[in-house]
Structures are given as C-alpha cells and as structure tokens.
Amino acid sequence: MASDEMKPLRRDYGPAELMPLMAGSGVDATILVQCRHELEETRDFLAIADKYSFVAGVVGWVDLQAEDVAEQLTALRLLPGGKRLVGIRHNVHDEPDADWLRRPAVRRGIAAVFDADLTFDLLVRTRELPAAIELVSHLREGRFVLDHMAKPSIAPDISTLWENAFRELARFGNVWCKISGLVTEADWSHWAPADFDPYMQIALDCFGPDRLIFGSDWPVSTLAASYSDVKSIATRLTAAAPSFADRFFERNAIDAYHISTERNF
C-alpha cells in the first residue's frame, strides 16, 4: 500500500471513539489486538483494559525468539490489567522469511505461550499458510486463531492456492477463524456487501458454526468501511441462522481465548 493510503491511521484512536461505534452496532465487549512488535504497546493495551470494563481481553506481543518468553508473559500479567491478557500475536506476514513460523526458536516461544494457557493469533497470508499448517500440526495442544481468514484477495475469482491451504488448516480442531479485515482486501472504494459472501461461506463450510469469530479490525477497517458496515457484512453470514449469531459474535471468542465470564461486559 502506498504510504499516503495509510495516512488516516497515523493518529491516536482510543476508547472514547470506539465506545459509541460499538454501542451503535449492538456490541458491548471487545478484544484489543496488537499492531506493533513492541512490549510498550501491550502494556498500554493492558492499562486500557484495566480502566475500561468493555475490554474483555488483550492479544499482545512478546519477543517469541527470546529465551525468556515465559518471563515476559509473567511480567505482563503482573501489570494492572494483566489478567486480561488472553493471547499473543506476531505480524508474520510482514516477515521477509516465509518460513518464519518454522524457526525452532519461534516454535519454542509459541509453546511457551500455550504453557501459559494463552492463545496464539496467526496473522498470515497465503504465502505463510504452509508454515502455519505445519506449526499447528506440531502444536495440537494449543489454541490458534487465524486472523482475517489469512487475508484472501476479495475478487470474483477465488484463489485456488488460498482456498486449498485455508481448507487444510481448518481440518485442525484447535484452530478458530476470525471473520475480519476483509474490506481492506477488497477494492476500498467499490466493494459491495455481496462480494464477501462466497468467502464467508467457505469459512463457515470449513470451520463450522463453533469456530468462527467476528472481528471488526477497527480502526484499520476504516480505510474501506465504517464500523457499522463491517458489522452489517458479517451479519449476512448469520441471517439465515439466528442461533449461530450468539456463537459468532460472542461465545466462540470466549472459548478460543478462555475469557472469564464472571465479569459484566
């Protein structure tokens, strides 16, 4: 993406801006997910979670290749809001190495994430899906969430390479899939809600109603759509099955991230 296209994101976005958007779309809780490979950002997110009860969890970042991953996680959990740490993510699709997830140090780090009873978010594209499949096959005791459906290019002709790998990953029952980030994989100015239906249907066919999670991808999604637009697109998937909506918009995230339900969102 050209740098000027990302300019709208180069400012602070905070709870005061998000809360009315959530309320207007009937959403009462959210999970904050890392953007940067910085511990400081994770600390900031945990502080927000400590202050705002609508933040049900934080997916943060630690240096997975370090030898002290367990210690990093312990230190984060001791911070205010540390009990809201529910997962870890790394921007794998930004790594020059398509096999980054195959590195022994990375695998040891992710294993430490699972030892801490946290979830690992897979932020990958088609290029990294083979390594992700191999990772999941070796760490079947852990919980994975595939972000943004591995970012398929939204077009009339669905990529066979993406779909075959996506379906293979879905065979593992310890992987959930987040329906999110699709609007920014389409033509930002000329998408239509129906453009996403074939992709969401593939996700439902592969993962079933118990392993799909709604995600807004806010504020990145604002490059192509409003918060309410993104929620409306996702609602198309549940329109014919109201009983599925409860799982898609709430219960599956609670299961995937082991979020405590003892609090009032």
mmCIF file of C-alpha atoms in Angstrom:
data_model
loop_
_atom_site.group_PDB
_atom_site.id
_atom_site.type_symbol
_atom_site.label_atom_id
_atom_site.label_comp_id
_atom_site.label_asym_id
_atom_site.label_seq_id
_atom_site.Cartn_x
_atom_site.Cartn_y
_atom_site.Cartn_z
ATOM 1 C CA MET A 1 0.000 0.000 0.000
ATOM 2 C CA ALA A 2 1.235 3.461 -0.771
ATOM 3 C CA SER A 3 2.177 5.449 2.310
ATOM 4 C CA ASP A 4 -0.437 8.134 1.645
ATOM 5 C CA GLU A 5 -3.166 5.481 1.694
ATOM 6 C CA MET A 6 -2.277 4.698 5.311
ATOM 7 C CA LYS A 7 -2.207 8.346 6.383
ATOM 8 C CA PRO A 8 -5.678 8.227 8.040
ATOM 9 C CA LEU A 9 -4.323 5.693 10.536
ATOM 10 C CA ARG A 10 -1.436 7.897 11.651
ATOM 11 C CA ARG A 11 -3.186 9.289 14.698
ATOM 12 C CA ASP A 12 -4.322 8.021 18.072
ATOM 13 C CA TYR A 13 -7.539 6.013 18.312
ATOM 14 C CA GLY A 14 -8.943 5.473 21.778
ATOM 15 C CA PRO A 15 -11.807 4.065 23.852
ATOM 16 C CA ALA A 16 -13.830 7.278 23.717
ATOM 17 C CA GLU A 17 -14.010 6.996 19.930
ATOM 18 C CA LEU A 18 -14.684 3.255 19.880
ATOM 19 C CA MET A 19 -17.416 3.037 22.515
ATOM 20 C CA PRO A 20 -20.166 4.868 20.586
ATOM 21 C CA LEU A 21 -19.379 2.841 17.453
ATOM 22 C CA MET A 22 -19.768 -0.383 19.401
ATOM 23 C CA ALA A 23 -22.981 0.800 21.047
ATOM 24 C CA GLY A 24 -24.445 1.791 17.682
ATOM 25 C CA SER A 25 -23.792 -1.713 16.339
ATOM 26 C CA GLY A 26 -25.026 -3.593 19.399
ATOM 27 C CA VAL A 27 -21.552 -4.661 20.546
ATOM 28 C CA ASP A 28 -20.818 -4.495 24.269
ATOM 29 C CA ALA A 29 -17.326 -6.014 24.598
ATOM 30 C CA THR A 30 -14.173 -6.217 22.539
ATOM 31 C CA ILE A 31 -10.644 -7.616 22.429
ATOM 32 C CA LEU A 32 -7.700 -5.323 21.738
ATOM 33 C CA VAL A 33 -5.155 -6.846 19.354
ATOM 34 C CA GLN A 34 -1.526 -5.816 18.899
ATOM 35 C CA CYS A 35 -0.308 -3.783 15.942
ATOM 36 C CA ARG A 36 3.370 -3.264 16.705
ATOM 37 C CA HIS A 37 6.216 -5.520 17.773
ATOM 38 C CA GLU A 38 6.595 -3.548 20.990
ATOM 39 C CA LEU A 39 6.086 -4.573 24.599
ATOM 40 C CA GLU A 40 5.152 -0.981 25.384
ATOM 41 C CA GLU A 41 2.069 -1.190 23.187
ATOM 42 C CA THR A 42 0.956 -4.321 25.027
ATOM 43 C CA ARG A 43 1.474 -2.575 28.359
ATOM 44 C CA ASP A 44 -0.640 0.337 27.108
ATOM 45 C CA PHE A 45 -3.412 -2.030 25.995
ATOM 46 C CA LEU A 46 -3.444 -3.764 29.376
ATOM 47 C CA ALA A 47 -3.718 -0.367 31.089
ATOM 48 C CA ILE A 48 -6.734 0.436 28.900
ATOM 49 C CA ALA A 49 -8.260 -2.939 29.753
ATOM 50 C CA ASP A 50 -7.748 -2.213 33.451
ATOM 51 C CA LYS A 51 -9.612 1.086 33.109
ATOM 52 C CA TYR A 52 -12.429 0.109 30.741
ATOM 53 C CA SER A 53 -14.616 -2.892 31.550
ATOM 54 C CA PHE A 54 -15.775 -3.291 27.937
ATOM 55 C CA VAL A 55 -12.281 -4.550 27.035
ATOM 56 C CA ALA A 56 -12.706 -8.268 27.635
ATOM 57 C CA GLY A 57 -9.182 -9.214 26.645
ATOM 58 C CA VAL A 58 -5.873 -8.203 25.083
ATOM 59 C CA VAL A 59 -3.901 -10.068 22.436
ATOM 60 C CA GLY A 60 -0.436 -8.658 22.927
ATOM 61 C CA TRP A 61 3.122 -9.172 21.696
ATOM 62 C CA VAL A 62 6.304 -10.620 23.157
ATOM 63 C CA ASP A 63 9.614 -11.492 21.518
ATOM 64 C CA LEU A 64 8.893 -15.111 20.651
ATOM 65 C CA GLN A 65 12.504 -15.812 19.679
ATOM 66 C CA ALA A 66 13.876 -14.724 23.044
ATOM 67 C CA GLU A 67 14.856 -17.269 25.657
ATOM 68 C CA ASP A 68 12.719 -15.617 28.331
ATOM 69 C CA VAL A 69 9.253 -15.773 26.758
ATOM 70 C CA ALA A 70 7.730 -17.246 29.919
ATOM 71 C CA GLU A 71 9.250 -14.448 32.000
ATOM 72 C CA GLN A 72 7.966 -11.808 29.576
ATOM 73 C CA LEU A 73 4.451 -13.212 29.892
ATOM 74 C CA THR A 74 4.653 -13.361 33.684
ATOM 75 C CA ALA A 75 5.781 -9.733 33.828
ATOM 76 C CA LEU A 76 2.867 -8.622 31.650
ATOM 77 C CA ARG A 77 0.386 -10.491 33.808
ATOM 78 C CA LEU A 78 1.636 -8.724 36.914
ATOM 79 C CA LEU A 79 0.789 -5.324 35.441
ATOM 80 C CA PRO A 80 -2.529 -3.524 36.038
ATOM 81 C CA GLY A 81 -4.912 -5.189 33.590
ATOM 82 C CA GLY A 82 -2.563 -8.160 33.263
ATOM 83 C CA LYS A 83 -5.356 -10.609 33.967
ATOM 84 C CA ARG A 84 -6.931 -9.503 30.677
ATOM 85 C CA LEU A 85 -4.008 -10.851 28.635
ATOM 86 C CA VAL A 86 -5.619 -13.632 26.599
ATOM 87 C CA GLY A 87 -3.267 -14.133 23.652
ATOM 88 C CA ILE A 88 -0.133 -13.245 21.728
ATOM 89 C CA ARG A 89 0.326 -12.290 18.080
ATOM 90 C CA HIS A 90 3.202 -11.560 15.718
ATOM 91 C CA ASN A 91 2.841 -9.881 12.305
ATOM 92 C CA VAL A 92 4.124 -12.945 10.473
ATOM 93 C CA HIS A 93 3.042 -11.739 7.041
ATOM 94 C CA ASP A 94 5.448 -8.794 7.385
ATOM 95 C CA GLU A 95 8.463 -11.049 7.908
ATOM 96 C CA PRO A 96 10.748 -11.394 4.842
ATOM 97 C CA ASP A 97 11.089 -15.090 5.667
ATOM 98 C CA ALA A 98 8.002 -17.041 4.551
ATOM 99 C CA ASP A 99 9.163 -19.860 6.844
ATOM 100 C CA TRP A 100 9.427 -17.702 9.958
ATOM 101 C CA LEU A 101 6.937 -19.937 11.782
ATOM 102 C CA ARG A 102 9.190 -22.933 11.089
ATOM 103 C CA ARG A 103 12.089 -21.483 13.080
ATOM 104 C CA PRO A 104 12.862 -23.607 16.177
ATOM 105 C CA ALA A 105 13.131 -20.525 18.403
ATOM 106 C CA VAL A 106 9.730 -19.290 17.246
ATOM 107 C CA ARG A 107 8.137 -22.652 17.918
ATOM 108 C CA ARG A 108 9.640 -22.733 21.408
ATOM 109 C CA GLY A 109 8.235 -19.270 22.038
ATOM 110 C CA ILE A 110 4.756 -20.234 20.875
ATOM 111 C CA ALA A 111 4.913 -23.387 23.009
ATOM 112 C CA ALA A 112 5.636 -21.117 25.999
ATOM 113 C CA VAL A 113 2.539 -19.085 25.086
ATOM 114 C CA PHE A 114 0.480 -22.266 25.276
ATOM 115 C CA ASP A 115 2.137 -23.309 28.535
ATOM 116 C CA ALA A 116 0.799 -20.034 29.936
ATOM 117 C CA ASP A 117 -2.725 -21.014 28.765
ATOM 118 C CA LEU A 118 -2.806 -18.205 26.204
ATOM 119 C CA THR A 119 -3.959 -18.284 22.589
ATOM 120 C CA PHE A 120 -1.762 -17.563 19.566
ATOM 121 C CA ASP A 121 -3.158 -15.468 16.721
ATOM 122 C CA LEU A 122 -1.939 -16.397 13.242
ATOM 123 C CA LEU A 123 -1.522 -13.221 11.194
ATOM 124 C CA VAL A 124 -0.577 -14.712 7.828
ATOM 125 C CA ARG A 125 -1.344 -14.533 4.137
ATOM 126 C CA THR A 126 -1.394 -17.338 1.585
ATOM 127 C CA ARG A 127 2.422 -17.290 1.395
ATOM 128 C CA GLU A 128 2.756 -18.265 5.067
ATOM 129 C CA LEU A 129 -0.131 -20.743 5.266
ATOM 130 C CA PRO A 130 2.036 -23.854 4.610
ATOM 131 C CA ALA A 131 4.274 -22.970 7.565
ATOM 132 C CA ALA A 132 1.182 -22.228 9.685
ATOM 133 C CA ILE A 133 -0.307 -25.625 8.836
ATOM 134 C CA GLU A 134 2.930 -27.350 9.834
ATOM 135 C CA LEU A 135 3.073 -25.346 13.078
ATOM 136 C CA VAL A 136 -0.465 -26.285 14.059
ATOM 137 C CA SER A 137 0.180 -29.939 13.257
ATOM 138 C CA HIS A 138 3.113 -29.912 15.710
ATOM 139 C CA LEU A 139 1.376 -27.957 18.486
ATOM 140 C CA ARG A 140 -2.057 -29.518 18.633
ATOM 141 C CA GLU A 141 -2.425 -28.857 22.343
ATOM 142 C CA GLY A 142 -2.515 -25.097 21.764
ATOM 143 C CA ARG A 143 -5.319 -22.766 20.726
ATOM 144 C CA PHE A 144 -4.842 -20.831 17.474
ATOM 145 C CA VAL A 145 -6.952 -18.062 15.947
ATOM 146 C CA LEU A 146 -6.474 -17.403 12.219
ATOM 147 C CA ASP A 147 -6.831 -13.664 11.687
ATOM 148 C CA HIS A 148 -8.639 -12.147 8.707
ATOM 149 C CA MET A 149 -9.154 -15.544 7.027
ATOM 150 C CA ALA A 150 -5.452 -15.305 6.023
ATOM 151 C CA LYS A 151 -6.274 -12.168 4.014
ATOM 152 C CA PRO A 152 -7.579 -13.525 0.704
ATOM 153 C CA SER A 153 -7.773 -11.012 -2.127
ATOM 154 C CA ILE A 154 -11.502 -10.298 -2.480
ATOM 155 C CA ALA A 155 -12.254 -10.846 -6.156
ATOM 156 C CA PRO A 156 -14.863 -12.716 -8.240
ATOM 157 C CA ASP A 157 -12.341 -15.498 -8.902
ATOM 158 C CA ILE A 158 -11.343 -17.081 -5.603
ATOM 159 C CA SER A 159 -7.677 -18.032 -5.389
ATOM 160 C CA THR A 160 -7.345 -21.816 -5.506
ATOM 161 C CA LEU A 161 -3.980 -21.614 -3.757
ATOM 162 C CA TRP A 162 -5.502 -19.692 -0.839
ATOM 163 C CA GLU A 163 -8.648 -21.828 -0.629
ATOM 164 C CA ASN A 164 -6.827 -25.176 -0.635
ATOM 165 C CA ALA A 165 -4.461 -24.093 2.129
ATOM 166 C CA PHE A 166 -7.303 -22.455 4.090
ATOM 167 C CA ARG A 167 -9.318 -25.684 3.972
ATOM 168 C CA GLU A 168 -6.317 -27.731 5.067
ATOM 169 C CA LEU A 169 -5.707 -25.508 8.085
ATOM 170 C CA ALA A 170 -9.379 -25.745 9.056
ATOM 171 C CA ARG A 171 -9.046 -29.504 9.452
ATOM 172 C CA PHE A 172 -7.317 -28.944 12.781
ATOM 173 C CA GLY A 173 -9.902 -28.611 15.526
ATOM 174 C CA ASN A 174 -7.697 -26.369 17.683
ATOM 175 C CA VAL A 175 -7.879 -23.512 15.140
ATOM 176 C CA TRP A 176 -10.584 -20.844 15.149
ATOM 177 C CA CYS A 177 -11.049 -18.389 12.274
ATOM 178 C CA LYS A 178 -11.735 -14.678 12.617
ATOM 179 C CA ILE A 179 -14.026 -13.116 10.010
ATOM 180 C CA SER A 180 -12.361 -9.734 9.917
ATOM 181 C CA GLY A 181 -10.199 -7.500 7.764
ATOM 182 C CA LEU A 182 -11.981 -8.441 4.550
ATOM 183 C CA VAL A 183 -12.995 -4.935 3.463
ATOM 184 C CA THR A 184 -9.378 -3.834 3.206
ATOM 185 C CA GLU A 185 -8.629 -6.823 0.964
ATOM 186 C CA ALA A 186 -11.296 -5.615 -1.492
ATOM 187 C CA ASP A 187 -11.368 -2.508 -3.673
ATOM 188 C CA TRP A 188 -11.612 0.114 -0.932
ATOM 189 C CA SER A 189 -13.913 2.387 -2.917
ATOM 190 C CA HIS A 190 -16.025 -0.030 -4.952
ATOM 191 C CA TRP A 191 -16.906 -3.054 -2.821
ATOM 192 C CA ALA A 192 -20.445 -4.370 -2.289
ATOM 193 C CA PRO A 193 -21.643 -6.461 0.670
ATOM 194 C CA ALA A 194 -22.304 -9.469 -1.575
ATOM 195 C CA ASP A 195 -18.634 -9.525 -2.604
ATOM 196 C CA PHE A 196 -17.760 -11.122 0.713
ATOM 197 C CA ASP A 197 -20.485 -13.776 0.820
ATOM 198 C CA PRO A 198 -18.562 -16.514 -1.075
ATOM 199 C CA TYR A 199 -15.550 -16.106 1.215
ATOM 200 C CA MET A 200 -17.574 -16.151 4.416
ATOM 201 C CA GLN A 201 -19.469 -19.198 3.167
ATOM 202 C CA ILE A 202 -16.189 -21.028 2.595
ATOM 203 C CA ALA A 203 -15.187 -20.169 6.160
ATOM 204 C CA LEU A 204 -18.488 -21.478 7.509
ATOM 205 C CA ASP A 205 -18.202 -24.657 5.438
ATOM 206 C CA CYS A 206 -14.652 -25.265 6.696
ATOM 207 C CA PHE A 207 -14.753 -24.176 10.325
ATOM 208 C CA GLY A 208 -18.430 -24.659 11.131
ATOM 209 C CA PRO A 209 -20.519 -22.519 13.490
ATOM 210 C CA ASP A 210 -18.410 -23.287 16.581
ATOM 211 C CA ARG A 211 -15.047 -21.981 15.334
ATOM 212 C CA LEU A 212 -15.858 -18.685 13.619
ATOM 213 C CA ILE A 213 -15.315 -15.353 15.387
ATOM 214 C CA PHE A 214 -16.413 -11.874 14.344
ATOM 215 C CA GLY A 215 -13.760 -9.172 14.330
ATOM 216 C CA SER A 216 -14.156 -5.518 13.363
ATOM 217 C CA ASP A 217 -10.471 -4.855 12.580
ATOM 218 C CA TRP A 218 -11.148 -1.305 13.732
ATOM 219 C CA PRO A 219 -9.567 1.169 13.129
ATOM 220 C CA VAL A 220 -7.716 -0.375 10.137
ATOM 221 C CA SER A 221 -11.084 -1.227 8.577
ATOM 222 C CA THR A 222 -11.941 2.486 8.379
ATOM 223 C CA LEU A 223 -9.700 2.709 5.320
ATOM 224 C CA ALA A 224 -12.510 0.999 3.403
ATOM 225 C CA ALA A 225 -15.653 0.907 5.571
ATOM 226 C CA SER A 226 -17.290 2.115 8.749
ATOM 227 C CA TYR A 227 -17.572 0.012 11.906
ATOM 228 C CA SER A 228 -21.291 -0.476 11.254
ATOM 229 C CA ASP A 229 -20.600 -1.509 7.643
ATOM 230 C CA VAL A 230 -18.236 -4.235 8.819
ATOM 231 C CA LYS A 231 -20.767 -5.493 11.370
ATOM 232 C CA SER A 232 -23.512 -5.495 8.719
ATOM 233 C CA ILE A 233 -21.376 -7.522 6.311
ATOM 234 C CA ALA A 234 -20.693 -10.126 8.987
ATOM 235 C CA THR A 235 -24.369 -10.265 9.935
ATOM 236 C CA ARG A 236 -25.127 -11.539 6.413
ATOM 237 C CA LEU A 237 -23.454 -14.790 7.448
ATOM 238 C CA THR A 238 -25.827 -15.298 10.380
ATOM 239 C CA ALA A 239 -29.035 -14.016 8.777
ATOM 240 C CA ALA A 240 -30.336 -17.486 7.980
ATOM 241 C CA ALA A 241 -29.294 -18.997 11.312
ATOM 242 C CA PRO A 242 -30.050 -16.743 14.294
ATOM 243 C CA SER A 243 -28.868 -19.420 16.732
ATOM 244 C CA PHE A 244 -25.404 -19.182 15.171
ATOM 245 C CA ALA A 245 -25.198 -15.437 15.821
ATOM 246 C CA ASP A 246 -24.677 -15.861 19.560
ATOM 247 C CA ARG A 247 -21.658 -18.087 18.947
ATOM 248 C CA PHE A 248 -20.236 -15.983 16.129
ATOM 249 C CA PHE A 249 -20.456 -12.642 17.887
ATOM 250 C CA GLU A 250 -19.632 -13.762 21.444
ATOM 251 C CA ARG A 251 -19.375 -17.366 22.604
ATOM 252 C CA ASN A 252 -16.697 -18.592 20.204
ATOM 253 C CA ALA A 253 -14.329 -15.780 21.188
ATOM 254 C CA ILE A 254 -14.854 -16.643 24.841
ATOM 255 C CA ASP A 255 -13.954 -20.257 24.086
ATOM 256 C CA ALA A 256 -10.973 -19.507 21.849
ATOM 257 C CA TYR A 257 -9.390 -17.012 24.235
ATOM 258 C CA HIS A 258 -10.547 -18.532 27.548
ATOM 259 C CA ILE A 259 -12.146 -15.249 28.558
ATOM 260 C CA SER A 260 -13.644 -15.143 32.016
ATOM 261 C CA THR A 261 -17.425 -14.713 32.011
ATOM 262 C CA GLU A 262 -17.512 -13.722 35.668
ATOM 263 C CA ARG A 263 -17.373 -10.042 34.723
ATOM 264 C CA ASN A 264 -20.145 -7.879 33.394
ATOM 265 C CA PHE A 265 -19.262 -6.557 29.956
#
